[in-house]
PDB file of C-alpha atoms in Angstrom:
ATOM      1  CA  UNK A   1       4.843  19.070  16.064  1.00 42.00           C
ATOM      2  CA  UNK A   2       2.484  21.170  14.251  1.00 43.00           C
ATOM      3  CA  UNK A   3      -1.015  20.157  13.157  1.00 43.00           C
ATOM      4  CA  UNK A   4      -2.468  21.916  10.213  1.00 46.00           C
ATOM      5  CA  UNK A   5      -6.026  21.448  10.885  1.00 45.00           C
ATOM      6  CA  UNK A   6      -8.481  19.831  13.131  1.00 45.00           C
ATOM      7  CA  UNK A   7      -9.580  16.974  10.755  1.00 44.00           C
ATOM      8  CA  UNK A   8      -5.808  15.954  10.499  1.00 42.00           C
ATOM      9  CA  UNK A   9      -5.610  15.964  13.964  1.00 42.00           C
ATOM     10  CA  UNK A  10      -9.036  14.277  14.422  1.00 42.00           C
ATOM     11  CA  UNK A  11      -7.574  11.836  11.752  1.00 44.00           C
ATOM     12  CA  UNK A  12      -4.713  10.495  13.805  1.00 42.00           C
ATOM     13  CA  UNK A  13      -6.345  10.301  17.201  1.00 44.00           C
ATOM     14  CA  UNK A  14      -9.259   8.567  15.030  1.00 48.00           C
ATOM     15  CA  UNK A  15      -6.226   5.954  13.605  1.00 44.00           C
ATOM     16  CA  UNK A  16      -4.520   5.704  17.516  1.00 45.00           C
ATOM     17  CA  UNK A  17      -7.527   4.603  19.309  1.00 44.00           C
ATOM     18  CA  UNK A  18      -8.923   2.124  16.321  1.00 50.00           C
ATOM     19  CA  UNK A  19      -4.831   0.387  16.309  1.00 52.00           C
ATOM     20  CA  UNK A  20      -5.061  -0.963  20.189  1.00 50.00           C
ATOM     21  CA  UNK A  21      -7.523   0.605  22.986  1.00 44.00           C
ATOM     22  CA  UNK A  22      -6.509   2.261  25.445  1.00 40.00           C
ATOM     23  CA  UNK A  23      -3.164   5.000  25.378  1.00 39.00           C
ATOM     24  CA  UNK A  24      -1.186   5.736  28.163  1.00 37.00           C
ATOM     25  CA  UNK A  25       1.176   8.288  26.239  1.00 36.00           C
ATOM     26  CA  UNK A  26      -0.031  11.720  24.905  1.00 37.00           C
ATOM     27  CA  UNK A  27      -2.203  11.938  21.766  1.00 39.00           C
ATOM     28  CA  UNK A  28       0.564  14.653  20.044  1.00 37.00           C
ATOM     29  CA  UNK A  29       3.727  13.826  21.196  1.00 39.00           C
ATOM     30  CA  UNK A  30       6.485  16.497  21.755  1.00 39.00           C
ATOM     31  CA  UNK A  31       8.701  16.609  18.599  1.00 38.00           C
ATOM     32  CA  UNK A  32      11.384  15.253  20.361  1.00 38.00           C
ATOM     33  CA  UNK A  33       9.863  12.267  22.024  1.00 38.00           C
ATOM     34  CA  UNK A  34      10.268   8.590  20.307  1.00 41.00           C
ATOM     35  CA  UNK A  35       6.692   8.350  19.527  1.00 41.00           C
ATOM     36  CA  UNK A  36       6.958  11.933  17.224  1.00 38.00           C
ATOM     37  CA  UNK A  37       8.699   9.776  14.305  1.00 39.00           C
ATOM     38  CA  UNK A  38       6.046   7.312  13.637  1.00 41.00           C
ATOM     39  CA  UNK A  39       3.258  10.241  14.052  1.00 38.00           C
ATOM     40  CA  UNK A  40       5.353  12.881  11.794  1.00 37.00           C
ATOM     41  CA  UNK A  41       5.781  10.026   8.837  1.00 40.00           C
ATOM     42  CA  UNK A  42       2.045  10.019   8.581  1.00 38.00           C
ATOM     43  CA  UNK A  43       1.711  13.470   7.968  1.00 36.00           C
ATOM     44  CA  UNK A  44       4.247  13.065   4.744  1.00 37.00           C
ATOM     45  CA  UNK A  45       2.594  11.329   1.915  1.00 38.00           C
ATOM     46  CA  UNK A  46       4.723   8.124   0.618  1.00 40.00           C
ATOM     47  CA  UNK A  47       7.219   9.173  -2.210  1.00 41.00           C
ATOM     48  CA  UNK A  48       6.261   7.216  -5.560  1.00 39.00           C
ATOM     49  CA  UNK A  49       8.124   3.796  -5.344  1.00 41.00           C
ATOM     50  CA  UNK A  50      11.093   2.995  -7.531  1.00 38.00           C
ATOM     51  CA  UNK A  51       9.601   0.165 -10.041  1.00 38.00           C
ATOM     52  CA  UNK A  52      10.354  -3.435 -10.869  1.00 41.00           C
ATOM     53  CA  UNK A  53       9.840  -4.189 -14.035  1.00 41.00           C
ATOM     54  CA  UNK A  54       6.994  -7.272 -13.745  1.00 40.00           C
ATOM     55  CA  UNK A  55       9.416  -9.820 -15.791  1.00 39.00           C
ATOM     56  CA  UNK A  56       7.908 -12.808 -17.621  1.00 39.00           C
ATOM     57  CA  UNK A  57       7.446 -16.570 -16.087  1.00 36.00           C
ATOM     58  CA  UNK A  58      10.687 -17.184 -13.885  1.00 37.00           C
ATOM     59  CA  UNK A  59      10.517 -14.218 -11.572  1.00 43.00           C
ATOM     60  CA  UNK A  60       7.980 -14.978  -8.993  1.00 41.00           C
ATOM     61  CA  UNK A  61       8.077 -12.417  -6.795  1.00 40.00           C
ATOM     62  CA  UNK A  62       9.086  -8.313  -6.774  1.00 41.00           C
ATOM     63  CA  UNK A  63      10.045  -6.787  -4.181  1.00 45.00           C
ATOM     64  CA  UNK A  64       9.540  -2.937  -4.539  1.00 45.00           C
ATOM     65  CA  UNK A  65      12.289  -0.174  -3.508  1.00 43.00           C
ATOM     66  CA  UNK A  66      10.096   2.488  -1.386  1.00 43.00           C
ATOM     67  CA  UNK A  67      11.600   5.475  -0.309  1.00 45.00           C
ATOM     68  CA  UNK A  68      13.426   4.197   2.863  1.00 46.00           C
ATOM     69  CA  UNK A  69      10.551   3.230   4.471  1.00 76.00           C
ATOM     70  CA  UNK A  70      10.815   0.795   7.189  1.00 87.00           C
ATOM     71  CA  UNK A  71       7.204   0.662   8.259  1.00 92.00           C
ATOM     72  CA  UNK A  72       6.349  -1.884   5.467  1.00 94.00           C
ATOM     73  CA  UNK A  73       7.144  -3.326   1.914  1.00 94.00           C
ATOM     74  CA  UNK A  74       5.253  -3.435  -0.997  1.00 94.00           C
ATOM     75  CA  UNK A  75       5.375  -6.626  -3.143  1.00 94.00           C
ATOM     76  CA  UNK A  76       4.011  -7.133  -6.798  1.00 94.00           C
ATOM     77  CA  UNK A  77       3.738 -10.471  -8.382  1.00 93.00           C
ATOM     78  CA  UNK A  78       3.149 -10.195 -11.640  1.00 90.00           C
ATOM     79  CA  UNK A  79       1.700 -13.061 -13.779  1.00 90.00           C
ATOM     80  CA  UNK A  80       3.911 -16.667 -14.987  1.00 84.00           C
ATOM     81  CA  UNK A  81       2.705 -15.487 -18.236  1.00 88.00           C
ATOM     82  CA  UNK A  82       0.557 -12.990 -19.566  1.00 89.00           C
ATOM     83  CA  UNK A  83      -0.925 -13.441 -23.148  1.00 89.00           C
ATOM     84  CA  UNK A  84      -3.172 -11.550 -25.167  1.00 92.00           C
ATOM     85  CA  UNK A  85      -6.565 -12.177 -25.030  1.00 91.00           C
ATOM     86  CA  UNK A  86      -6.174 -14.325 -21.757  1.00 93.00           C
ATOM     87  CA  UNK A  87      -6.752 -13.225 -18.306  1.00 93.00           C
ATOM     88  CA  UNK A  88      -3.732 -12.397 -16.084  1.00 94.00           C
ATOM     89  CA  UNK A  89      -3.411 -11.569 -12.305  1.00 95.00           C
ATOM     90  CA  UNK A  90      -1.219  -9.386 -10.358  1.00 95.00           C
ATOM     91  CA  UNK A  91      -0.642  -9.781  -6.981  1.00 96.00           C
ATOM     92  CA  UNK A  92      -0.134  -6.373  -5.494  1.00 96.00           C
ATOM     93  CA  UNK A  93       1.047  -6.571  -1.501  1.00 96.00           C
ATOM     94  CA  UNK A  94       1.548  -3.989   1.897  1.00 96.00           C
ATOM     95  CA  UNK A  95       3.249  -6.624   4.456  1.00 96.00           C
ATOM     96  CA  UNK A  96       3.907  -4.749   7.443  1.00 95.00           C
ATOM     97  CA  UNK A  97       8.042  -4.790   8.835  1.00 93.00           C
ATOM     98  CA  UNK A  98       8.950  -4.889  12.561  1.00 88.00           C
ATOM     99  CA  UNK A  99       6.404  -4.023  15.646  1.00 92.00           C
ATOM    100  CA  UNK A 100       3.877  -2.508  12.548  1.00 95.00           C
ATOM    101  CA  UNK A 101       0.796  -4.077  11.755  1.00 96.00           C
ATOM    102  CA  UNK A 102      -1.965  -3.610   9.077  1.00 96.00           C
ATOM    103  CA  UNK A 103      -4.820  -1.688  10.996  1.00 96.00           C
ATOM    104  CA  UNK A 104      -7.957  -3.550   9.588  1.00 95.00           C
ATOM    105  CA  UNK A 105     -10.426  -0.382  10.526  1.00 94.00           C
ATOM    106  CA  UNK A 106      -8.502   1.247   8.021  1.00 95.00           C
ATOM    107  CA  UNK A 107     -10.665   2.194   4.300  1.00 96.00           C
ATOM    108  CA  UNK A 108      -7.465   0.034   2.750  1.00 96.00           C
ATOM    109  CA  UNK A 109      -8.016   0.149  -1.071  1.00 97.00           C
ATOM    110  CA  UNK A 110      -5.749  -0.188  -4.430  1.00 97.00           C
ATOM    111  CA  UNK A 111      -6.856   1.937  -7.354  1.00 97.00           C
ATOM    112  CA  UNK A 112      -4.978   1.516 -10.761  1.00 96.00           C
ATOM    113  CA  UNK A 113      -4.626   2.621 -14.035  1.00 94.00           C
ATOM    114  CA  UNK A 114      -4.733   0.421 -16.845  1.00 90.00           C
ATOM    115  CA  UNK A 115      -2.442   1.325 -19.859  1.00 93.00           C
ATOM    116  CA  UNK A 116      -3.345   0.964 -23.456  1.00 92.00           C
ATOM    117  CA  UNK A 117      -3.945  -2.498 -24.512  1.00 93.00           C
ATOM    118  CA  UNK A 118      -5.208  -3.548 -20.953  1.00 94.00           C
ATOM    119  CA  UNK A 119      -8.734  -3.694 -19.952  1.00 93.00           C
ATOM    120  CA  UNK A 120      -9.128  -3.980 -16.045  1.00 94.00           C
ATOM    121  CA  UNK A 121     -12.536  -4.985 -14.888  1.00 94.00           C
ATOM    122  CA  UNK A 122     -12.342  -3.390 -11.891  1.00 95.00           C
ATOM    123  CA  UNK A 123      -9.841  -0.821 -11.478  1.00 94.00           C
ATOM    124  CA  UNK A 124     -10.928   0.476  -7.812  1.00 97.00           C
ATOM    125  CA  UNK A 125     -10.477  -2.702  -5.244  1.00 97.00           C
ATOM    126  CA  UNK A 126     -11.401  -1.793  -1.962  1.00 96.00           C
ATOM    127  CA  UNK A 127     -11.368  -3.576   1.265  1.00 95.00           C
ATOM    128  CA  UNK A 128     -13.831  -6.271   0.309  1.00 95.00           C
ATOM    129  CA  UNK A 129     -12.021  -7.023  -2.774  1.00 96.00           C
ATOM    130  CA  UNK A 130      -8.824  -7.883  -0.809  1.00 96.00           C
ATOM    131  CA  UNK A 131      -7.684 -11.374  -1.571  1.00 96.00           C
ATOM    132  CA  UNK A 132      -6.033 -11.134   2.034  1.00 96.00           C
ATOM    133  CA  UNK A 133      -6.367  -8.718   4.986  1.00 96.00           C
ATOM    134  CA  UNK A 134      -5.102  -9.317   8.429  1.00 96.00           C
ATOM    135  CA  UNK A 135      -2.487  -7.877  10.600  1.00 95.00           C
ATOM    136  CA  UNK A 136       0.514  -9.793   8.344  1.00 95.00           C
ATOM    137  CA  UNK A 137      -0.637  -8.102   5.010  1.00 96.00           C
ATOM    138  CA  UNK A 138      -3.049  -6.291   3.030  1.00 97.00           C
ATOM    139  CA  UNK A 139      -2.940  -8.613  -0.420  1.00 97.00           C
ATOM    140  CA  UNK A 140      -5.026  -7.604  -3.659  1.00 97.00           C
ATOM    141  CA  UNK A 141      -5.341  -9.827  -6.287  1.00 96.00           C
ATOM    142  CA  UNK A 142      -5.555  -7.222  -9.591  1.00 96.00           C
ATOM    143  CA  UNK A 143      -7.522  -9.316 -12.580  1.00 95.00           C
ATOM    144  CA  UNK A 144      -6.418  -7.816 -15.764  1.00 95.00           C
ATOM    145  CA  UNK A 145      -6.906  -9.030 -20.015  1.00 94.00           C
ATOM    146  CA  UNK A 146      -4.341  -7.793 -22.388  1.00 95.00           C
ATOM    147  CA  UNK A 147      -5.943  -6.887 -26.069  1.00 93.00           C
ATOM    148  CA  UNK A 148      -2.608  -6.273 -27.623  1.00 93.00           C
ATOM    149  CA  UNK A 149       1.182  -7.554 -26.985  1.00 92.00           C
ATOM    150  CA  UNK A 150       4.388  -5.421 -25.359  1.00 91.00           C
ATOM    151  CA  UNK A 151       5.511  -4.219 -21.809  1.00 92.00           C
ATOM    152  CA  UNK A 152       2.294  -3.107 -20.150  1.00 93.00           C
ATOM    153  CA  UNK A 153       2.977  -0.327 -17.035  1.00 94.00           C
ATOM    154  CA  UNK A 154       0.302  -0.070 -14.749  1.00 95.00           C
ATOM    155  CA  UNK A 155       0.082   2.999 -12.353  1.00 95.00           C
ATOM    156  CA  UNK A 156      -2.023   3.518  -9.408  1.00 96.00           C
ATOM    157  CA  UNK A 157      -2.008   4.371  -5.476  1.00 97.00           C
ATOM    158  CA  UNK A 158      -2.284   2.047  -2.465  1.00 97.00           C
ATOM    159  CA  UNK A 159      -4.195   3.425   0.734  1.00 97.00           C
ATOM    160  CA  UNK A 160      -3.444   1.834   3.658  1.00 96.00           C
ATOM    161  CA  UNK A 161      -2.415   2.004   7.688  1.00 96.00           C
ATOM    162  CA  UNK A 162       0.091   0.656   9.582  1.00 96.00           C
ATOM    163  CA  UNK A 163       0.192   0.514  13.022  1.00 95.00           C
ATOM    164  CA  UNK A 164       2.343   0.059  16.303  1.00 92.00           C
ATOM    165  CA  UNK A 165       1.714   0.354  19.833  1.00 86.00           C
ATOM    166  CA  UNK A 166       2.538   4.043  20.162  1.00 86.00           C
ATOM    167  CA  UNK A 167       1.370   5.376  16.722  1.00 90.00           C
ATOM    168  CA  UNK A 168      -0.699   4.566  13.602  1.00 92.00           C
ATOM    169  CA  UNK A 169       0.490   5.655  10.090  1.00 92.00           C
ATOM    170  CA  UNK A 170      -1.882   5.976   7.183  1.00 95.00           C
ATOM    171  CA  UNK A 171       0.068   5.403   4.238  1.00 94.00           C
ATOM    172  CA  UNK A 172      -0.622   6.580   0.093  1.00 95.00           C
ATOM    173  CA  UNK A 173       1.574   4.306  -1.955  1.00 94.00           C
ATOM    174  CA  UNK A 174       2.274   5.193  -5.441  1.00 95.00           C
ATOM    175  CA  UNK A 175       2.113   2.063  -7.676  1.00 94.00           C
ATOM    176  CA  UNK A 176       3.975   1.623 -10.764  1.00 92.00           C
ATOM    177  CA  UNK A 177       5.019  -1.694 -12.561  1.00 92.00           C
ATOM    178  CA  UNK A 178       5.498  -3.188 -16.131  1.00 92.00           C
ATOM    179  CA  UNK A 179       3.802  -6.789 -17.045  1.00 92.00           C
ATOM    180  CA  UNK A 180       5.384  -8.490 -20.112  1.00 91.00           C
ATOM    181  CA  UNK A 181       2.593  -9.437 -22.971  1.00 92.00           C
ATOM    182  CA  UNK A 182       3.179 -11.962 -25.626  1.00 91.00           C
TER     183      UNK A 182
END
């Protein structure tokens, strides 16, 4: 494996000794070794995720199509119903899959875009914000008020880690999804 600069490398040995104390194995595995998948995925950034449309009261839950990723899933719950002039909530989730974990040293934060119509009274969330943040999930709670009816799309980018005990992964998530206004 190649490492393109110092600060990279500094990066992931930063990420590896904050996930779970002490490492037996080497900090830059060989290419060919197990532990060179989890350590090469963090040096791609995450491929924008394929969206759910946020549909109105009835569908609870979203479950987002990433790009093959089995390190986690990303979850958006959009509002029962949103209405104008009323305040909705989305939940917008990273739950961990498998032996991966949410590393909690991590700067985890959720910064969106609000589309037109949509005011968003805080559009950067960042680790205090979280409505949850442990090992099972990093959970943000995303308080938004409609000024005008329609399909709203909201865009934005999750940071995040995940770790395991032979690698941590820091992870950019493109976010995209529609809320319904009436």
């Amino acid at each position: 494996m190649t490492i393109r600069s110092p600060r990279y490398a500094l990066l992931v040995l930063g990420l590896a000794v904050a996930c779970g104390g002490d490492q037996k194995k080497p900090a830059t595995p060989d290419a060919t070794s197990p532990e060179a998948k989890p350590v090469a995925q963090a040096a791609k950034q995450a491929e924008p995720a394929k969206t759910a449309d946020a549909a109105p009261a009835g569908d609870k839950v979203k479950l987002v199509d990433g790009p093959g990723d089995d390190r986690f899933a990303l979850r958006i719950t959009p509002p029962a119903d949103a209405a104008v002039g009323r305040e909705g909530v989305v939940t917008v989730a990273a739950v961990p899959q498998g032996p991966w974990h949410i590393n909690l040293d991590f700067p985890t934060k959720l910064a969106l875009s609000a589309p037109e119509g949509v005011t968003l009274p805080k559009p950067e969330l960042a680790k205090a914000d979280a409505a949850k943040l442990d090992e099972k999930s990093a959970e943000f709670a995303v308080k938004f008020t409609p000024t005008s009816a329609g399909d709203k799309t909201f865009t934005g980018e999750f940071k995040f880690a995940v770790c395991q005990d032979e690698a941590c992964s820091p992870v950019t998530q493109k976010v995209d999804f529609k809320v319904a206004v009436k």
